[in-house]
PDB file of C-alpha atoms in Angstrom:
ATOM      1  CA  MET C   1      10.722 -14.354  22.621  1.00 95.00           C
ATOM      2  CA  LYS C   2       8.344 -16.968  21.147  1.00 97.00           C
ATOM      3  CA  THR C   3       4.878 -16.700  22.504  1.00 98.00           C
ATOM      4  CA  ARG C   4       1.517 -19.220  21.665  1.00 98.00           C
ATOM      5  CA  VAL C   5      -1.840 -17.314  22.466  1.00 98.00           C
ATOM      6  CA  LYS C   6      -5.125 -19.819  22.976  1.00 98.00           C
ATOM      7  CA  PHE C   7      -8.187 -18.465  22.336  1.00 98.00           C
ATOM      8  CA  SER C   8     -11.877 -18.945  21.774  1.00 98.00           C
ATOM      9  CA  LYS C   9     -14.313 -17.269  19.647  1.00 97.00           C
ATOM     10  CA  GLU C  10     -18.015 -17.922  20.014  1.00 94.00           C
ATOM     11  CA  GLY C  11     -21.347 -16.406  19.873  1.00 92.00           C
ATOM     12  CA  ASN C  12     -21.728 -13.879  17.356  1.00 91.00           C
ATOM     13  CA  LEU C  13     -17.941 -13.749  16.597  1.00 94.00           C
ATOM     14  CA  ARG C  14     -18.466 -16.527  14.261  1.00 94.00           C
ATOM     15  CA  PHE C  15     -19.833 -14.442  11.520  1.00 95.00           C
ATOM     16  CA  VAL C  16     -16.145 -12.430  11.784  1.00 96.00           C
ATOM     17  CA  GLY C  17     -13.727 -13.539   9.035  1.00 96.00           C
ATOM     18  CA  HIS C  18     -10.195 -14.935   9.827  1.00 96.00           C
ATOM     19  CA  LEU C  19      -8.631 -11.746   7.824  1.00 96.00           C
ATOM     20  CA  ASP C  20     -10.727  -9.266  10.282  1.00 97.00           C
ATOM     21  CA  MET C  21      -9.583 -11.878  13.134  1.00 97.00           C
ATOM     22  CA  MET C  22      -6.109 -11.074  12.290  1.00 97.00           C
ATOM     23  CA  ARG C  23      -6.571  -7.403  12.348  1.00 97.00           C
ATOM     24  CA  TYR C  24      -8.632  -7.579  15.259  1.00 97.00           C
ATOM     25  CA  PHE C  25      -5.644  -8.899  17.190  1.00 98.00           C
ATOM     26  CA  GLN C  26      -3.085  -6.876  15.716  1.00 98.00           C
ATOM     27  CA  LYS C  27      -5.182  -3.644  17.454  1.00 98.00           C
ATOM     28  CA  ALA C  28      -5.893  -5.603  20.440  1.00 98.00           C
ATOM     29  CA  ASN C  29      -1.976  -6.101  20.922  1.00 98.00           C
ATOM     30  CA  ARG C  30      -1.493  -2.436  20.437  1.00 97.00           C
ATOM     31  CA  ARG C  31      -4.514  -1.447  23.057  1.00 97.00           C
ATOM     32  CA  ALA C  32      -3.058  -3.911  25.864  1.00 97.00           C
ATOM     33  CA  GLU C  33       0.161  -2.577  25.225  1.00 95.00           C
ATOM     34  CA  LEU C  34       2.320  -5.627  24.713  1.00 96.00           C
ATOM     35  CA  PRO C  35       6.119  -5.927  23.513  1.00 96.00           C
ATOM     36  CA  VAL C  36       5.225  -7.136  20.193  1.00 97.00           C
ATOM     37  CA  ALA C  37       8.083  -7.698  18.078  1.00 97.00           C
ATOM     38  CA  TYR C  38       7.971  -6.310  14.301  1.00 96.00           C
ATOM     39  CA  SER C  39       9.347  -7.040  11.449  1.00 94.00           C
ATOM     40  CA  GLU C  40      11.767  -4.819   9.371  1.00 91.00           C
ATOM     41  CA  GLY C  41      11.708  -3.023   5.978  1.00 86.00           C
ATOM     42  CA  PHE C  42       9.201  -0.129   4.894  1.00 89.00           C
ATOM     43  CA  HIS C  43       5.727  -1.613   6.293  1.00 89.00           C
ATOM     44  CA  PRO C  44       6.955  -3.291   9.360  1.00 94.00           C
ATOM     45  CA  HIS C  45       4.035  -5.599  10.832  1.00 95.00           C
ATOM     46  CA  GLN C  46       3.744  -7.386  13.747  1.00 97.00           C
ATOM     47  CA  ILE C  47       5.319 -11.153  13.811  1.00 97.00           C
ATOM     48  CA  MET C  48       2.578 -13.292  14.512  1.00 97.00           C
ATOM     49  CA  SER C  49       1.130 -16.162  12.805  1.00 97.00           C
ATOM     50  CA  PHE C  50      -2.330 -18.569  12.884  1.00 98.00           C
ATOM     51  CA  ALA C  51      -3.051 -22.057  13.568  1.00 98.00           C
ATOM     52  CA  ALA C  52      -5.552 -22.320  10.965  1.00 96.00           C
ATOM     53  CA  PRO C  53      -8.416 -20.234   9.546  1.00 95.00           C
ATOM     54  CA  LEU C  54     -11.797 -20.747  10.956  1.00 96.00           C
ATOM     55  CA  GLY C  55     -14.365 -21.271   8.744  1.00 93.00           C
ATOM     56  CA  MET C  56     -17.289 -18.567   8.865  1.00 94.00           C
ATOM     57  CA  GLY C  57     -19.897 -19.339  10.778  1.00 95.00           C
ATOM     58  CA  LEU C  58     -18.003 -22.119  12.911  1.00 97.00           C
ATOM     59  CA  GLU C  59     -16.911 -21.194  16.638  1.00 96.00           C
ATOM     60  CA  GLY C  60     -13.659 -22.142  18.002  1.00 97.00           C
ATOM     61  CA  LYS C  61     -12.898 -22.909  21.422  1.00 97.00           C
ATOM     62  CA  ALA C  62      -9.493 -23.881  20.755  1.00 98.00           C
ATOM     63  CA  GLU C  63      -8.186 -21.314  18.656  1.00 98.00           C
ATOM     64  CA  TYR C  64      -4.353 -20.347  18.749  1.00 98.00           C
ATOM     65  CA  PHE C  65      -1.357 -17.986  16.936  1.00 98.00           C
ATOM     66  CA  ASP C  66       1.850 -17.687  17.896  1.00 98.00           C
ATOM     67  CA  LEU C  67       2.981 -13.903  18.794  1.00 98.00           C
ATOM     68  CA  ARG C  68       7.055 -12.666  18.609  1.00 97.00           C
ATOM     69  CA  ILE C  69       7.593 -10.683  21.995  1.00 97.00           C
ATOM     70  CA  ALA C  70      10.444  -8.369  21.803  1.00 95.00           C
ATOM     71  CA  GLU C  71      13.565  -8.918  23.750  1.00 89.00           C
ATOM     72  CA  GLU C  72      13.855  -5.764  25.630  1.00 87.00           C
ATOM     73  CA  GLY C  73      10.155  -6.239  26.714  1.00 82.00           C
ATOM     74  CA  ALA C  74      10.116  -9.986  27.498  1.00 84.00           C
ATOM     75  CA  SER C  75      11.604  -9.727  31.087  1.00 87.00           C
ATOM     76  CA  GLY C  76       8.678  -7.576  32.371  1.00 87.00           C
ATOM     77  CA  LEU C  77       6.464  -9.811  31.090  1.00 94.00           C
ATOM     78  CA  HIS C  78       4.239 -12.912  32.556  1.00 95.00           C
ATOM     79  CA  SER C  79       1.881 -15.062  31.503  1.00 97.00           C
ATOM     80  CA  GLU C  80      -1.060 -14.087  33.831  1.00 97.00           C
ATOM     81  CA  GLU C  81      -0.391 -10.489  33.137  1.00 96.00           C
ATOM     82  CA  ALA C  82      -0.450 -11.228  28.997  1.00 97.00           C
ATOM     83  CA  VAL C  83      -3.931 -12.555  29.614  1.00 98.00           C
ATOM     84  CA  GLU C  84      -5.430  -9.980  31.894  1.00 98.00           C
ATOM     85  CA  ARG C  85      -4.226  -7.322  29.590  1.00 97.00           C
ATOM     86  CA  LEU C  86      -5.729  -8.879  26.780  1.00 98.00           C
ATOM     87  CA  ASN C  87      -8.603  -9.557  27.723  1.00 98.00           C
ATOM     88  CA  ARG C  88      -9.830  -6.589  29.086  1.00 98.00           C
ATOM     89  CA  GLU C  89      -9.679  -5.432  25.045  1.00 97.00           C
ATOM     90  CA  MET C  90     -11.555  -8.215  23.910  1.00 97.00           C
ATOM     91  CA  ALA C  91     -15.088  -8.268  22.288  1.00 95.00           C
ATOM     92  CA  GLU C  92     -17.739 -10.344  23.973  1.00 94.00           C
ATOM     93  CA  GLY C  93     -17.831 -13.746  21.863  1.00 95.00           C
ATOM     94  CA  VAL C  94     -13.522 -13.560  22.334  1.00 98.00           C
ATOM     95  CA  LYS C  95     -11.605 -14.779  25.971  1.00 98.00           C
ATOM     96  CA  ILE C  96      -7.845 -15.669  25.725  1.00 98.00           C
ATOM     97  CA  LEU C  97      -7.320 -19.131  27.395  1.00 98.00           C
ATOM     98  CA  SER C  98      -3.448 -19.059  27.864  1.00 98.00           C
ATOM     99  CA  PHE C  99      -0.476 -17.080  26.858  1.00 98.00           C
ATOM    100  CA  LEU C 100       2.853 -19.229  26.821  1.00 98.00           C
ATOM    101  CA  LYS C 101       6.244 -19.236  25.931  1.00 97.00           C
ATOM    102  CA  LEU C 102       7.450 -21.837  22.893  1.00 98.00           C
ATOM    103  CA  PRO C 103      11.244 -23.228  22.895  1.00 96.00           C
ATOM    104  CA  ASP C 104      13.382 -21.077  20.638  1.00 93.00           C
ATOM    105  CA  ASP C 105      13.725 -24.023  18.310  1.00 95.00           C
ATOM    106  CA  SER C 106       9.793 -24.470  18.249  1.00 96.00           C
ATOM    107  CA  PRO C 107       7.985 -24.603  14.447  1.00 96.00           C
ATOM    108  CA  ASN C 108       5.597 -22.103  14.225  1.00 96.00           C
ATOM    109  CA  CYS C 109       1.456 -23.315  14.886  1.00 97.00           C
ATOM    110  CA  MET C 110       0.499 -23.086  10.869  1.00 97.00           C
ATOM    111  CA  SER C 111       3.517 -25.510   9.830  1.00 97.00           C
ATOM    112  CA  ILE C 112       2.484 -28.004  12.313  1.00 98.00           C
ATOM    113  CA  VAL C 113      -1.291 -28.377  12.139  1.00 98.00           C
ATOM    114  CA  HIS C 114      -2.395 -32.020  11.705  1.00 98.00           C
ATOM    115  CA  ALA C 115      -5.872 -32.928  12.985  1.00 98.00           C
ATOM    116  CA  ALA C 116      -8.572 -31.009  14.453  1.00 98.00           C
ATOM    117  CA  ASP C 117     -11.861 -32.249  16.876  1.00 98.00           C
ATOM    118  CA  TYR C 118     -15.241 -30.617  15.911  1.00 98.00           C
ATOM    119  CA  GLU C 119     -18.649 -30.848  17.861  1.00 96.00           C
ATOM    120  CA  ILE C 120     -21.995 -30.379  16.050  1.00 96.00           C
ATOM    121  CA  PHE C 121     -25.113 -29.646  17.613  1.00 92.00           C
ATOM    122  CA  PHE C 122     -28.500 -29.591  16.339  1.00 90.00           C
ATOM    123  CA  ARG C 123     -30.094 -26.289  17.464  1.00 79.00           C
ATOM    124  CA  ALA C 124     -33.965 -26.465  18.935  1.00 70.00           C
ATOM    125  CA  SER C 125     -36.355 -24.310  17.037  1.00 61.00           C
ATOM    126  CA  ALA C 126     -39.229 -22.475  19.193  1.00 49.00           C
ATOM    127  CA  THR C 127     -41.468 -25.195  19.206  1.00 47.00           C
ATOM    128  CA  GLU C 128     -39.173 -27.781  20.482  1.00 49.00           C
ATOM    129  CA  ASP C 129     -39.479 -28.485  24.566  1.00 43.00           C
ATOM    130  CA  LEU C 130     -36.391 -30.953  25.003  1.00 46.00           C
ATOM    131  CA  ILE C 131     -33.450 -28.205  25.953  1.00 49.00           C
ATOM    132  CA  ALA C 132     -30.132 -30.351  26.448  1.00 48.00           C
ATOM    133  CA  GLY C 133     -27.863 -26.903  26.560  1.00 56.00           C
ATOM    134  CA  GLN C 134     -26.996 -23.456  25.459  1.00 60.00           C
ATOM    135  CA  PHE C 135     -24.881 -22.086  23.491  1.00 68.00           C
ATOM    136  CA  SER C 136     -22.822 -18.495  24.814  1.00 63.00           C
ATOM    137  CA  ASP C 137     -24.967 -16.648  22.832  1.00 66.00           C
ATOM    138  CA  GLY C 138     -27.918 -17.922  24.771  1.00 60.00           C
ATOM    139  CA  ALA C 139     -29.163 -20.212  21.506  1.00 69.00           C
ATOM    140  CA  ALA C 140     -30.588 -23.432  22.554  1.00 75.00           C
ATOM    141  CA  TYR C 141     -29.996 -27.283  21.709  1.00 81.00           C
ATOM    142  CA  ARG C 142     -31.906 -29.776  21.656  1.00 79.00           C
ATOM    143  CA  ALA C 143     -31.532 -33.551  22.806  1.00 82.00           C
ATOM    144  CA  LEU C 144     -32.076 -35.994  20.278  1.00 89.00           C
ATOM    145  CA  SER C 145     -34.959 -38.163  20.842  1.00 89.00           C
ATOM    146  CA  GLU C 146     -33.840 -42.363  21.013  1.00 93.00           C
ATOM    147  CA  ALA C 147     -35.306 -42.760  17.304  1.00 95.00           C
ATOM    148  CA  GLU C 148     -33.088 -40.086  15.931  1.00 93.00           C
ATOM    149  CA  ARG C 149     -30.131 -41.308  17.770  1.00 95.00           C
ATOM    150  CA  GLU C 150     -30.626 -44.770  16.261  1.00 97.00           C
ATOM    151  CA  LEU C 151     -30.455 -43.222  12.747  1.00 97.00           C
ATOM    152  CA  LEU C 152     -27.516 -41.367  13.268  1.00 97.00           C
ATOM    153  CA  CYS C 153     -25.651 -44.048  15.058  1.00 97.00           C
ATOM    154  CA  ALA C 154     -26.738 -46.174  11.527  1.00 98.00           C
ATOM    155  CA  ALA C 155     -26.015 -43.635   9.165  1.00 98.00           C
ATOM    156  CA  ILE C 156     -22.146 -43.150  11.042  1.00 98.00           C
ATOM    157  CA  ASP C 157     -21.975 -46.861  10.821  1.00 98.00           C
ATOM    158  CA  SER C 158     -22.772 -47.020   7.101  1.00 97.00           C
ATOM    159  CA  LEU C 159     -20.767 -44.117   6.092  1.00 98.00           C
ATOM    160  CA  LEU C 160     -17.579 -45.608   8.202  1.00 98.00           C
ATOM    161  CA  SER C 161     -17.770 -48.720   6.859  1.00 97.00           C
ATOM    162  CA  GLN C 162     -16.788 -48.054   3.310  1.00 97.00           C
ATOM    163  CA  SER C 163     -13.264 -48.232   2.183  1.00 97.00           C
ATOM    164  CA  GLU C 164     -13.784 -44.972   0.005  1.00 97.00           C
ATOM    165  CA  ILE C 165     -16.161 -42.322   0.709  1.00 97.00           C
ATOM    166  CA  THR C 166     -15.985 -40.167  -2.644  1.00 94.00           C
ATOM    167  CA  VAL C 167     -17.573 -36.525  -2.226  1.00 92.00           C
ATOM    168  CA  GLU C 168     -17.652 -33.301  -4.836  1.00 86.00           C
ATOM    169  CA  LYS C 169     -15.385 -30.268  -3.909  1.00 83.00           C
ATOM    170  CA  THR C 170     -15.359 -26.798  -5.489  1.00 80.00           C
ATOM    171  CA  GLY C 171     -11.783 -26.007  -6.414  1.00 72.00           C
ATOM    172  CA  LYS C 172      -9.943 -22.324  -6.492  1.00 72.00           C
ATOM    173  CA  LYS C 173     -11.323 -22.154 -10.124  1.00 74.00           C
ATOM    174  CA  GLY C 174     -14.964 -22.790  -9.233  1.00 75.00           C
ATOM    175  CA  LYS C 175     -14.774 -26.282 -10.856  1.00 80.00           C
ATOM    176  CA  LEU C 176     -15.749 -29.628  -9.306  1.00 83.00           C
ATOM    177  CA  ARG C 177     -13.860 -32.307  -8.446  1.00 87.00           C
ATOM    178  CA  GLU C 178     -14.338 -35.728  -6.675  1.00 90.00           C
ATOM    179  CA  LEU C 179     -12.348 -36.152  -3.834  1.00 93.00           C
ATOM    180  CA  ASP C 180     -12.165 -39.566  -1.295  1.00 97.00           C
ATOM    181  CA  ILE C 181     -12.552 -37.925   2.181  1.00 98.00           C
ATOM    182  CA  ARG C 182     -12.265 -41.470   4.119  1.00 98.00           C
ATOM    183  CA  PRO C 183      -8.423 -41.333   4.800  1.00 98.00           C
ATOM    184  CA  MET C 184      -8.801 -37.938   6.385  1.00 98.00           C
ATOM    185  CA  ILE C 185     -11.697 -39.149   8.825  1.00 98.00           C
ATOM    186  CA  HIS C 186     -10.179 -40.117  12.089  1.00 98.00           C
ATOM    187  CA  SER C 187     -13.436 -40.841  14.131  1.00 98.00           C
ATOM    188  CA  LEU C 188     -17.308 -39.755  13.885  1.00 98.00           C
ATOM    189  CA  ARG C 189     -19.205 -40.714  16.895  1.00 98.00           C
ATOM    190  CA  LEU C 190     -22.777 -39.586  18.550  1.00 97.00           C
ATOM    191  CA  GLU C 191     -22.036 -38.594  22.138  1.00 93.00           C
ATOM    192  CA  ASP C 192     -24.006 -36.299  24.894  1.00 84.00           C
ATOM    193  CA  ASN C 193     -26.655 -35.351  21.922  1.00 87.00           C
ATOM    194  CA  ARG C 194     -23.891 -34.114  19.710  1.00 93.00           C
ATOM    195  CA  LEU C 195     -21.511 -35.569  16.811  1.00 97.00           C
ATOM    196  CA  ARG C 196     -17.991 -35.265  17.447  1.00 98.00           C
ATOM    197  CA  CYS C 197     -15.322 -36.227  15.049  1.00 98.00           C
ATOM    198  CA  THR C 198     -11.482 -35.456  14.365  1.00 98.00           C
ATOM    199  CA  VAL C 199     -10.378 -35.065  11.255  1.00 98.00           C
ATOM    200  CA  ALA C 200      -7.490 -33.972   8.694  1.00 98.00           C
ATOM    201  CA  GLN C 201      -6.555 -30.526   9.298  1.00 98.00           C
ATOM    202  CA  GLY C 202      -3.747 -28.198   7.791  1.00 95.00           C
ATOM    203  CA  SER C 203      -1.547 -27.766   4.767  1.00 90.00           C
ATOM    204  CA  GLU C 204      -1.332 -31.912   3.769  1.00 91.00           C
ATOM    205  CA  ALA C 205      -4.946 -32.630   4.190  1.00 95.00           C
ATOM    206  CA  ASN C 206      -7.770 -30.480   5.104  1.00 95.00           C
ATOM    207  CA  LEU C 207     -11.675 -31.995   5.733  1.00 97.00           C
ATOM    208  CA  LYS C 208     -14.106 -29.304   5.974  1.00 96.00           C
ATOM    209  CA  PRO C 209     -16.948 -30.282   8.555  1.00 96.00           C
ATOM    210  CA  GLU C 210     -19.332 -29.626   6.148  1.00 95.00           C
ATOM    211  CA  LEU C 211     -18.087 -31.845   3.591  1.00 96.00           C
ATOM    212  CA  LEU C 212     -18.534 -34.479   6.548  1.00 98.00           C
ATOM    213  CA  LEU C 213     -21.870 -34.066   7.351  1.00 97.00           C
ATOM    214  CA  SER C 214     -23.146 -33.688   3.389  1.00 96.00           C
ATOM    215  CA  ALA C 215     -21.649 -37.307   3.263  1.00 97.00           C
ATOM    216  CA  LEU C 216     -22.926 -38.216   6.595  1.00 98.00           C
ATOM    217  CA  PHE C 217     -26.123 -37.348   5.504  1.00 97.00           C
ATOM    218  CA  ALA C 218     -26.298 -38.391   2.343  1.00 96.00           C
ATOM    219  CA  ARG C 219     -27.068 -41.988   3.903  1.00 96.00           C
ATOM    220  CA  GLU C 220     -30.389 -43.164   3.938  1.00 96.00           C
ATOM    221  CA  GLU C 221     -30.332 -42.777   7.414  1.00 96.00           C
ATOM    222  CA  GLY C 222     -29.276 -39.152   7.808  1.00 96.00           C
ATOM    223  CA  ARG C 223     -30.956 -37.495   5.079  1.00 96.00           C
ATOM    224  CA  SER C 224     -33.415 -36.605   7.727  1.00 94.00           C
ATOM    225  CA  PHE C 225     -30.993 -34.297   9.046  1.00 95.00           C
ATOM    226  CA  ALA C 226     -29.796 -32.818   6.209  1.00 95.00           C
ATOM    227  CA  ASN C 227     -31.841 -29.409   6.962  1.00 91.00           C
ATOM    228  CA  LEU C 228     -31.592 -29.071  10.113  1.00 90.00           C
ATOM    229  CA  PRO C 229     -30.226 -26.069  11.522  1.00 89.00           C
ATOM    230  CA  ARG C 230     -26.987 -26.757  13.629  1.00 92.00           C
ATOM    231  CA  ARG C 231     -23.882 -25.198  14.875  1.00 93.00           C
ATOM    232  CA  VAL C 232     -20.049 -26.798  14.446  1.00 96.00           C
ATOM    233  CA  VAL C 233     -17.561 -26.076  17.349  1.00 97.00           C
ATOM    234  CA  ARG C 234     -13.864 -26.489  16.402  1.00 98.00           C
ATOM    235  CA  THR C 235     -12.634 -27.684  19.777  1.00 98.00           C
ATOM    236  CA  GLU C 236      -9.083 -28.891  19.586  1.00 98.00           C
ATOM    237  CA  LEU C 237      -5.877 -28.780  16.940  1.00 98.00           C
ATOM    238  CA  TYR C 238      -3.220 -31.029  16.668  1.00 98.00           C
ATOM    239  CA  ASP C 239       0.239 -31.767  15.513  1.00 98.00           C
ATOM    240  CA  SER C 240       1.189 -34.936  13.640  1.00 97.00           C
ATOM    241  CA  GLU C 241       1.591 -37.265  17.081  1.00 97.00           C
ATOM    242  CA  MET C 242      -2.109 -35.831  18.292  1.00 98.00           C
ATOM    243  CA  ARG C 243      -0.335 -33.435  20.708  1.00 98.00           C
ATOM    244  CA  ASN C 244      -2.517 -30.312  21.218  1.00 98.00           C
ATOM    245  CA  LEU C 245      -0.854 -26.995  20.311  1.00 98.00           C
ATOM    246  CA  GLU C 246      -0.600 -25.487  23.464  1.00 97.00           C
ATOM    247  CA  SER C 247       1.369 -28.439  24.932  1.00 98.00           C
ATOM    248  CA  TYR C 248       4.391 -26.689  23.406  1.00 98.00           C
ATOM    249  CA  GLY C 249       4.201 -23.733  25.262  1.00 97.00           C
ATOM    250  CA  GLU C 250       4.600 -23.283  29.309  1.00 97.00           C
ATOM    251  CA  VAL C 251       3.267 -20.439  31.613  1.00 97.00           C
ATOM    252  CA  PHE C 252       6.509 -17.980  32.327  1.00 95.00           C
TER     253      PHE C 252
END
């Protein structure tokens, strides 16, 4: 049986890399005694795949992985029970949000990721009093002044008015290459004291939020924000029709 697991990764767990998170969930699945299906061969492994690696230092409120459940154990497992069993094994900062059954012909989550939503918060320093809220680990983020909001909105308008936005990106071999990121920006706006954006994500095109921010803060109106401490949170993943990945499954 194909299943899709949705989880959040917040707080200090944002500093745990993707490969370590894969191993973490493999161990958690075993401790939760889920009837996971294994591959065949000399080195069997759990049949699971993650939708999209989350960059180091980034938080995620809607992360996904697909997990194959062995047919002989599928009849005795239900969504609510699976969520409860997994959450008992989760470390602080990771929470299972849903455990859904997928149609047999459903493609794996990695192959369908096309876009992602992000939120960017500016962190409050010890000397700032304008607190807009808190992260899951208690760190505060701050409200923007009217002048700051005007500058950011002007920088966004200036950036999105360009038909081409060229940035330098470091390739796998360490060489710099120019990349036009304008087609990868689906939306960018300032809302509720934070930047919100929807960008291309996946194997065909993938825009990291830091590249977008570097282009935004390179504008004259945005330069004062370049060195401000910030937190970046991925809030959703979508397919090419902008359906979130959770919509493929159903409670069982």
